[in-house]
Amino acid sequence: MSQPTPAPAAPAPAPAHGTARPAAALAGCLVLTAALTACGGSSAAGGTGSSEKVVTVYSADGLKGEKGDGWYDRVFAEFTKKTGIEVKYVEGGSGEMVQRAAREKTNTQADVLVTLPPFIQQADGKGLLQAYRPAGSEKVHGADKSPDGTWTSVVNNYFGFIHNKKELPQAPRTWEELLDGKYKGRLQYSTPGVAGDGTAVVIKAMHDFGGKEPAMEFLGRLQANNVGPSSSTSKLAPKTDKGELLVANGDVQMNFAQSKSMPNLGIWFPAREGGKPTTFALPYAAGLVDRAPHGENGRKLLDFMLGEEAQRLVSEVGGGFPARTDVKPTDANAVELTRLMTGVEVFEPDWADIDRNLTAYLDAWKSATKS
């Protein structure tokens, strides 16, 4: 598997080893919370699809706005306006969406799957994706797409944490500070293995603490302050904005977009005591689902999401970073995002190792935290 390390969009963030993925949400789509039963049967393996004017997207949360003002909202609405194809949208945690697609493998419902590493690699390994290189994918950095064309990043982003700026004006600087008793019952991170950003907590801790054992030892101690599991990272931001939580995990794109309507959110990046703040790229990666019931419509949507028009909206509307290296935003959000990333060291996870050993890492986390 390739290692998704987003290529920086201009104005580029200071770190030289990764890129960011923009994430916001878009309106004009139908959000489905129940199982989809009206999508029709699976098409042939080629996924040409039916003539029905619909496309179904299964996606990790973060790109759709709470008030219909996100990147998905804008892009899906424009897509429907230009093509007449209705977008049906189903949202959940990164791992949750892959698990759902896997359960439906013999009766495919989704046309497009959008999720974060390492779950996009997991979906590919399970045979859930078919090869399709969207128009514009040649402008995406090689590390941000699959060599065999089964997936490509559509929005670049970075992992991060948030704090309540009203009750905690100065963000914590280190992981170790989070062990303080003042965070007991007011700190929460989404569940590793279920949410992409939750899995990212484990990945970053393993990097920052120098390996699995010291990372798990720390996360085991941190569990005394942790509220408990959460299947969705996006649900933690409102709690943090209201002051129910002082600190939570998240990602730059999603939290930056949320901060426009949640004024108490501040973004920060933990460091080891005596070290520098770190992060890594977590792109939203999209692929055409194998045996997609509306495969041709799925191809059209992937082309549209990677088009220059949609990519220019990534920072301006979504608060993220374009996946295309030739789209270089200069809007106010892009400038602020560059400032936010200044001085943060960006490392590149070994995604192939994480893909191979994810179950073992998650089992270690469960054992350490007794989750």
Coordinates of C-alpha atoms in Angstrom, one line a residue:
M1 CA 0.0 0.0 0.0
S2 CA 1.2 3.5 -0.6
Q3 CA 1.7 5.9 2.2
P4 CA -0.7 8.8 2.1
T5 CA 1.4 11.9 2.9
P6 CA -0.5 14.9 1.6
A7 CA 1.3 17.3 -0.7
P8 CA 1.0 20.8 0.7
A9 CA -1.3 23.2 -1.0
A10 CA -0.2 26.8 -1.4
P11 CA 0.2 28.7 0.7
A12 CA 1.9 25.5 2.0
P13 CA 2.2 24.8 5.7
A14 CA 5.7 25.0 7.0
P15 CA 6.3 21.3 7.7
A16 CA 8.2 19.6 4.9
H17 CA 7.3 16.0 5.4
G18 CA 3.6 15.8 4.9
T19 CA 0.5 17.5 3.6
A20 CA -2.9 18.4 4.9
R21 CA -6.2 17.3 3.7
P22 CA -9.1 19.8 3.6
A23 CA -12.3 18.7 5.2
A24 CA -15.5 20.5 5.4
A25 CA -19.1 19.5 4.7
L26 CA -21.4 20.2 1.8
A27 CA -25.1 20.6 1.4
G28 CA -27.6 19.6 -1.1
C29 CA -27.4 15.9 -0.3
L30 CA -29.8 13.5 1.3
V31 CA -28.5 12.2 4.6
L32 CA -29.6 8.6 5.2
T33 CA -29.5 7.1 8.7
A34 CA -31.4 3.9 7.9
A35 CA -30.3 1.1 5.7
L36 CA -30.5 1.9 2.0
T37 CA -33.0 -0.3 0.2
A38 CA -33.8 1.7 -2.9
C39 CA -30.4 1.7 -4.6
G40 CA -31.1 -1.3 -6.8
G41 CA -29.1 -4.5 -7.1
S42 CA -25.4 -4.7 -7.7
S43 CA -24.2 -4.3 -11.2
A44 CA -21.7 -6.4 -13.0
A45 CA -18.2 -6.4 -11.7
G46 CA -17.3 -3.6 -14.1
G47 CA -19.8 -1.4 -12.2
T48 CA -21.4 0.4 -15.1
G49 CA -24.5 0.8 -13.0
S50 CA -28.1 1.5 -13.8
S51 CA -29.6 4.5 -15.5
E52 CA -31.1 5.7 -12.2
K53 CA -30.1 9.4 -11.5
V54 CA -28.7 8.7 -8.1
V55 CA -25.3 8.1 -6.5
T56 CA -24.7 6.8 -2.9
V57 CA -21.7 7.9 -0.9
Y58 CA -20.5 6.3 2.3
S59 CA -18.2 8.7 4.1
A60 CA -16.2 9.3 7.2
D61 CA -17.6 12.3 9.0
G62 CA -16.0 15.8 8.8
L63 CA -16.7 17.1 5.3
K64 CA -20.4 17.8 5.7
G65 CA -21.4 20.9 7.6
E66 CA -23.5 20.9 10.8
K67 CA -25.6 23.7 9.1
G68 CA -25.4 22.5 5.6
D69 CA -22.5 24.8 4.9
G70 CA -19.7 22.3 4.4
W71 CA -17.6 21.2 1.5
Y72 CA -19.8 18.2 0.7
D73 CA -22.9 20.4 0.9
R74 CA -21.6 22.8 -1.7
V75 CA -20.0 20.2 -4.0
F76 CA -22.9 17.8 -3.9
A77 CA -25.4 20.6 -4.6
E78 CA -23.3 21.8 -7.6
F79 CA -22.9 18.2 -8.8
T80 CA -26.7 17.6 -8.7
K81 CA -27.4 21.0 -10.4
K82 CA -25.0 20.2 -13.3
T83 CA -25.8 16.5 -13.8
G84 CA -29.2 15.9 -12.4
I85 CA -27.8 13.1 -10.3
E86 CA -29.0 13.1 -6.6
V87 CA -26.4 12.3 -4.0
K88 CA -27.5 10.0 -1.2
Y89 CA -25.2 10.4 1.8
V90 CA -24.4 8.0 4.7
E91 CA -22.0 9.1 7.3
G92 CA -20.2 7.4 10.2
G93 CA -16.8 6.6 11.6
S94 CA -14.0 5.6 9.2
G95 CA -13.9 2.0 10.3
E96 CA -17.7 1.8 10.6
M97 CA -18.2 2.8 7.0
V98 CA -15.7 0.1 5.8
Q99 CA -17.4 -2.5 8.0
R100 CA -20.8 -1.6 6.6
A101 CA -19.5 -1.8 3.0
A102 CA -18.0 -5.2 3.8
R103 CA -21.2 -6.5 5.2
E104 CA -23.0 -5.5 2.1
K105 CA -20.5 -7.0 -0.3
T106 CA -23.0 -9.5 -1.7
N107 CA -25.7 -6.8 -2.1
T108 CA -23.7 -3.6 -2.7
Q109 CA -25.5 -0.4 -1.7
A110 CA -22.7 2.2 -1.9
D111 CA -21.2 3.6 -5.1
V112 CA -18.4 5.8 -3.6
L113 CA -16.5 5.2 -0.3
V114 CA -14.6 8.0 1.4
T115 CA -12.5 7.2 4.5
L116 CA -9.2 7.9 6.2
P117 CA -6.0 5.9 6.4
P118 CA -5.5 3.2 7.4
F119 CA -9.1 2.3 6.6
I120 CA -8.9 3.1 2.9
Q121 CA -6.1 0.6 2.7
Q122 CA -8.2 -1.9 4.7
A123 CA -11.1 -1.4 2.3
D124 CA -8.8 -2.0 -0.7
G125 CA -7.4 -5.1 1.0
K126 CA -10.9 -6.5 1.5
G127 CA -11.6 -6.2 -2.2
L128 CA -14.3 -3.5 -1.6
L129 CA -12.9 -1.1 -4.3
Q130 CA -12.5 -1.2 -8.1
A131 CA -9.9 0.6 -10.1
Y132 CA -10.8 4.0 -11.4
R133 CA -8.5 7.0 -11.8
P134 CA -10.7 10.2 -11.7
A135 CA -10.0 13.1 -14.0
G136 CA -7.5 15.3 -12.2
S137 CA -5.9 12.4 -10.2
E138 CA -2.7 12.9 -12.2
K139 CA -2.3 16.1 -10.2
V140 CA -2.5 14.3 -6.9
H141 CA 0.8 13.5 -5.2
G142 CA 1.8 9.9 -5.7
A143 CA 1.8 9.1 -2.0
D144 CA -1.8 10.3 -1.7
K145 CA -3.3 7.7 -4.1
S146 CA -3.1 4.0 -4.7
P147 CA -0.7 2.8 -7.3
D148 CA -3.4 0.5 -8.9
G149 CA -6.0 3.3 -9.0
T150 CA -8.4 2.0 -6.4
W151 CA -8.4 5.2 -4.4
T152 CA -7.2 8.7 -4.4
S153 CA -7.3 11.6 -1.9
V154 CA -9.9 14.2 -2.5
V155 CA -9.1 16.4 0.5
N156 CA -5.9 16.7 2.5
N157 CA -5.8 17.1 6.2
Y158 CA -3.8 16.8 9.5
F159 CA -4.5 15.1 12.8
G160 CA -4.9 17.3 15.8
F161 CA -6.5 18.0 19.2
I162 CA -9.0 20.7 20.3
H163 CA -9.5 22.6 23.6
N164 CA -12.1 24.9 25.0
K165 CA -10.6 28.4 24.7
K166 CA -13.0 29.9 27.2
E167 CA -12.3 27.6 30.1
L168 CA -8.8 26.6 29.0
P169 CA -7.4 29.7 27.3
Q170 CA -3.9 28.3 27.0
A171 CA -3.9 24.9 25.2
P172 CA -1.9 22.1 26.9
R173 CA 1.5 21.8 25.4
T174 CA 2.4 18.2 26.2
W175 CA 0.8 14.7 26.4
E176 CA 1.9 14.5 30.0
E177 CA -0.1 17.6 31.0
L178 CA -3.3 15.6 30.2
L179 CA -2.7 13.3 33.1
D180 CA -3.5 16.2 35.5
G181 CA -6.6 15.7 37.7
K182 CA -8.3 18.8 36.2
Y183 CA -9.0 16.8 33.1
K184 CA -10.7 13.9 34.8
G185 CA -14.1 13.4 33.1
R186 CA -13.4 16.3 30.8
L187 CA -11.2 14.7 28.3
Q188 CA -12.3 12.3 25.5
Y189 CA -11.0 10.8 22.3
S190 CA -12.9 8.8 19.7
T191 CA -12.6 5.1 19.7
P192 CA -9.6 3.6 17.9
G193 CA -10.5 1.1 15.3
V194 CA -14.0 2.7 14.9
A195 CA -13.1 6.3 14.1
G196 CA -10.2 7.3 11.9
D197 CA -9.2 10.2 14.2
G198 CA -9.4 7.8 17.2
T199 CA -7.1 5.4 15.5
A200 CA -4.8 8.4 14.8
V201 CA -4.5 8.9 18.6
V202 CA -2.8 5.5 18.8
I203 CA -0.6 6.2 15.8
K204 CA 0.6 9.6 17.1
A205 CA 1.2 8.2 20.6
M206 CA 3.3 5.4 19.2
H207 CA 5.4 7.9 17.2
D208 CA 5.8 10.4 20.0
F209 CA 6.5 7.9 22.8
G210 CA 8.9 5.8 20.6
G211 CA 7.0 2.6 20.2
K212 CA 4.0 0.5 21.1
E213 CA 4.8 -0.4 24.7
P214 CA 5.6 3.1 26.0
A215 CA 2.6 4.5 24.1
M216 CA 0.2 2.0 25.6
E217 CA 1.6 2.5 29.0
F218 CA 0.8 6.2 28.7
L219 CA -2.7 5.7 27.2
G220 CA -3.4 3.3 30.0
R221 CA -2.6 6.0 32.6
L222 CA -4.6 8.6 30.6
Q223 CA -7.7 6.4 30.7
A224 CA -8.3 7.6 34.3
N225 CA -9.3 11.0 32.8
N226 CA -11.0 9.7 29.7
V227 CA -14.8 10.0 29.5
G228 CA -15.1 6.9 27.4
P229 CA -15.8 5.6 23.9
S230 CA -17.2 7.7 21.0
S231 CA -17.8 6.2 17.6
S232 CA -17.7 9.6 15.9
T233 CA -15.0 12.3 16.3
S234 CA -17.2 15.1 15.0
K235 CA -19.5 14.7 18.0
L236 CA -16.8 15.7 20.4
A237 CA -16.4 19.3 19.1
P238 CA -19.9 20.5 20.3
K239 CA -19.1 19.1 23.7
T240 CA -15.8 20.9 23.8
D241 CA -17.3 24.1 22.6
K242 CA -19.9 24.0 25.3
G243 CA -17.3 23.3 28.0
E244 CA -18.5 19.7 28.8
L245 CA -15.0 18.7 27.7
L246 CA -11.8 20.7 28.1
V247 CA -9.9 18.6 25.5
A248 CA -10.7 16.2 22.7
N249 CA -9.2 14.8 19.6
G250 CA -10.0 15.8 16.1
D251 CA -8.4 16.9 12.8
V252 CA -7.5 20.3 11.4
Q253 CA -10.0 20.5 8.6
M254 CA -13.0 19.3 10.5
N255 CA -12.3 21.4 13.6
F256 CA -11.3 24.5 11.6
A257 CA -14.6 24.3 9.8
Q258 CA -16.5 23.7 13.0
S259 CA -14.8 26.7 14.7
K260 CA -16.7 29.0 12.4
S261 CA -19.9 28.2 14.3
M262 CA -18.3 27.0 17.6
P263 CA -16.2 30.0 18.7
N264 CA -14.7 28.3 21.8
L265 CA -12.8 25.7 19.8
G266 CA -9.0 26.0 19.6
I267 CA -6.7 23.6 17.7
W268 CA -3.4 22.3 19.1
F269 CA -0.9 19.5 18.7
P270 CA 0.6 17.6 21.7
A271 CA 4.3 17.2 22.1
R272 CA 6.3 14.9 24.3
E273 CA 7.7 16.6 27.4
G274 CA 10.8 18.4 26.1
G275 CA 9.9 17.8 22.5
K276 CA 8.2 19.6 19.6
P277 CA 4.5 19.4 18.7
T278 CA 3.9 16.8 15.9
T279 CA 1.2 15.7 13.6
F280 CA 0.7 13.6 10.4
A281 CA -1.4 13.8 7.3
L282 CA -4.8 12.1 7.3
P283 CA -6.3 12.6 3.8
Y284 CA -9.9 11.9 3.0
A285 CA -9.4 9.2 0.3
A286 CA -12.2 8.2 -2.1
G287 CA -12.7 5.1 -4.2
L288 CA -15.3 3.6 -6.5
V289 CA -17.0 0.6 -4.7
D290 CA -16.7 -2.8 -6.4
R291 CA -20.0 -3.7 -8.0
A292 CA -21.3 -0.2 -7.4
P293 CA -25.0 -0.2 -8.3
H294 CA -24.6 3.2 -10.0
G295 CA -21.0 2.9 -11.0
E296 CA -21.1 5.4 -13.9
N297 CA -22.6 8.0 -11.6
G298 CA -19.9 7.2 -9.0
R299 CA -17.2 7.9 -11.6
K300 CA -18.8 11.2 -12.5
L301 CA -18.9 12.3 -8.8
L302 CA -15.3 11.3 -8.3
D303 CA -14.3 13.4 -11.3
F304 CA -16.3 16.3 -10.0
M305 CA -14.8 16.2 -6.5
L306 CA -11.3 16.3 -8.0
G307 CA -12.2 19.0 -10.5
E308 CA -10.5 22.4 -10.1
E309 CA -13.8 24.1 -9.1
A310 CA -14.4 21.7 -6.1
Q311 CA -10.7 21.7 -5.1
R312 CA -10.7 25.5 -4.9
L313 CA -13.5 25.3 -2.3
V314 CA -11.5 23.0 0.0
S315 CA -9.9 25.7 2.1
E316 CA -12.4 28.5 1.4
V317 CA -15.5 26.4 2.4
G318 CA -14.1 23.2 3.9
G319 CA -11.2 24.5 6.0
G320 CA -8.9 21.9 4.6
F321 CA -6.2 21.5 2.0
P322 CA -6.7 20.6 -1.7
A323 CA -5.6 17.2 -2.8
R324 CA -4.5 18.5 -6.2
T325 CA -1.0 20.0 -6.1
D326 CA -1.8 22.5 -8.9
V327 CA -4.6 24.1 -6.9
K328 CA -3.0 26.7 -4.6
P329 CA -5.5 28.7 -2.6
T330 CA -4.8 32.2 -1.2
D331 CA -8.1 32.8 0.6
A332 CA -8.2 33.9 4.2
N333 CA -8.7 30.4 5.5
A334 CA -5.6 29.1 3.6
V335 CA -3.5 31.9 5.2
E336 CA -4.8 31.1 8.7
L337 CA -4.2 27.3 8.2
T338 CA -0.6 28.0 7.1
R339 CA -0.1 30.0 10.3
L340 CA -1.7 27.2 12.4
M341 CA 0.7 24.6 11.0
T342 CA 3.8 26.8 11.5
G343 CA 6.3 25.1 13.8
V344 CA 4.5 21.8 13.9
E345 CA 6.7 18.8 12.9
V346 CA 5.0 16.5 10.4
F347 CA 6.0 12.9 10.4
E348 CA 5.1 10.2 7.9
P349 CA 3.5 7.0 9.4
D350 CA 4.5 3.6 8.0
W351 CA 1.0 2.9 6.6
A352 CA 2.0 -0.5 5.3
D353 CA 3.1 -1.6 8.8
I354 CA -0.1 -0.1 10.3
D355 CA -2.2 -1.9 7.7
R356 CA -0.5 -5.2 8.6
N357 CA -0.5 -4.8 12.3
L358 CA -3.6 -2.7 13.0
T359 CA -5.4 -5.5 14.8
A360 CA -2.5 -6.1 17.1
Y361 CA -2.1 -2.4 17.9
L362 CA -5.8 -2.1 18.6
D363 CA -5.7 -5.2 20.9
A364 CA -2.8 -3.6 22.8
W365 CA -4.8 -0.4 23.2
K366 CA -7.8 -2.3 24.5
S367 CA -5.7 -4.3 26.9
A368 CA -3.9 -1.1 28.2
T369 CA -7.1 0.9 28.7
K370 CA -9.3 -2.1 29.6
S371 CA -11.7 -0.9 26.9

